[in-house]
XYZ file of C-alpha atoms in Angstrom:
124
model
C 66.303 106.363 94.642
C 68.171 106.957 91.254
C 71.027 105.192 91.865
C 73.421 108.982 92.698
C 71.417 110.026 95.098
C 73.261 111.291 97.533
C 73.965 108.402 100.663
C 75.069 108.373 104.118
C 78.179 107.711 103.479
C 79.336 110.505 100.797
C 78.686 113.589 103.694
C 81.512 111.883 105.961
C 84.200 113.790 106.371
C 87.893 113.103 107.252
C 89.539 113.910 110.513
C 87.342 115.512 113.809
C 85.347 118.359 112.100
C 81.456 117.384 112.515
C 79.132 117.105 115.535
C 79.315 113.233 115.102
C 82.884 111.362 114.863
C 83.440 108.187 114.014
C 86.002 106.585 116.289
C 87.066 102.894 115.594
C 87.865 100.035 117.529
C 89.465 97.207 115.694
C 90.512 94.779 118.717
C 89.529 91.452 119.701
C 91.855 90.730 122.163
C 89.256 92.011 124.914
C 86.506 90.000 123.870
C 89.115 87.149 124.004
C 89.504 86.952 127.572
C 86.990 87.945 128.263
C 86.018 84.746 126.363
C 83.224 86.465 123.479
C 82.817 85.504 120.278
C 86.064 87.662 118.210
C 84.715 89.727 115.262
C 85.288 93.640 116.409
C 88.018 94.011 114.874
C 86.688 93.680 111.607
C 83.617 96.022 112.844
C 85.172 99.659 111.572
C 85.671 99.055 108.383
C 82.602 96.676 107.993
C 80.530 99.988 109.452
C 82.533 102.345 107.490
C 81.613 100.414 103.991
C 78.106 99.308 105.191
C 77.991 103.238 105.344
C 78.649 103.631 101.432
C 76.208 102.305 100.718
C 73.762 103.090 103.388
C 70.434 105.301 102.972
C 69.443 108.416 100.771
C 70.752 111.441 102.841
C 67.332 113.061 101.302
C 63.918 111.283 102.187
C 61.232 111.660 101.029
C 58.974 109.660 102.561
C 59.365 113.175 105.157
C 58.414 115.847 102.413
C 62.299 115.575 101.102
C 63.942 116.256 104.343
C 67.247 116.011 103.939
C 69.640 114.760 107.016
C 72.402 116.798 105.435
C 71.109 119.514 107.652
C 70.763 118.328 110.173
C 73.934 115.840 110.709
C 76.698 116.057 110.149
C 79.913 113.426 110.436
C 83.885 112.601 110.207
C 85.497 109.855 110.541
C 88.636 110.477 112.605
C 90.134 106.598 111.645
C 90.373 103.389 113.623
C 93.547 102.859 116.901
C 95.878 102.362 115.891
C 95.957 97.599 115.485
C 99.230 96.646 116.126
C 99.525 98.387 119.423
C 99.401 96.681 122.940
C 95.190 96.122 124.923
C 96.788 98.072 127.076
C 97.825 100.847 124.890
C 95.026 100.566 122.169
C 92.591 101.188 125.914
C 94.756 104.411 126.463
C 94.743 105.881 122.908
C 91.468 104.736 122.495
C 90.030 106.792 126.028
C 92.826 110.048 124.905
C 90.750 110.140 121.657
C 86.986 109.952 123.530
C 88.270 112.240 126.574
C 89.506 114.602 123.294
C 86.455 114.614 121.159
C 83.847 114.970 124.277
C 85.998 117.995 126.563
C 85.494 119.314 121.996
C 81.892 118.563 122.264
C 81.685 116.279 120.089
C 79.945 112.954 119.798
C 82.277 110.111 119.703
C 80.472 107.190 118.645
C 82.752 103.647 118.430
C 82.432 100.536 116.327
C 84.438 97.909 116.859
C 85.909 96.719 120.063
C 84.097 94.162 122.760
C 83.169 95.472 126.299
C 86.451 96.101 127.901
C 86.683 99.683 126.579
C 83.697 101.404 127.568
C 84.728 102.115 130.659
C 87.290 103.919 129.445
C 84.997 105.628 126.933
C 82.898 106.873 129.756
C 85.155 107.236 133.251
C 85.508 110.610 133.864
C 88.111 111.601 135.587
C 89.642 110.261 132.403
C-alpha cells in the first residue's frame, strides 16, 4: 500500500445521506453515574481521527475489492456536549429514530450503556 491510497476516512461525507451514519455521543456522565470508568466523551472524536488513517478502501488481498462500491458512510456529528445528560438523551433518541425511520444504519460512538435503551426503544 502506498501513502496516497484512498483511506476509509476519505470516503466519509458529512450529514446523513449514506447507508451508515456515524453519530457521536460525547458524554461521560452516564458512565460516571453507573460507577464506570470515564473517558467515553473522547470516543467520537478519537474514533473519527482513527478512521482518517484506517486501511485502504481498495483491498488487494481480495482481488482489488473496492469497499466504496458496497459501503457508504456519512458523519452526522456529535450530540451537543453542552446539554445535560437528560437533554442529550432526548436529542440522541430523536436523531436515532429519524435515521432508522429513513432506513439508515446508525453507528454510535461514545457514551455508555445509559443511552443504549434510548436508541433501541421502538416506541421512540
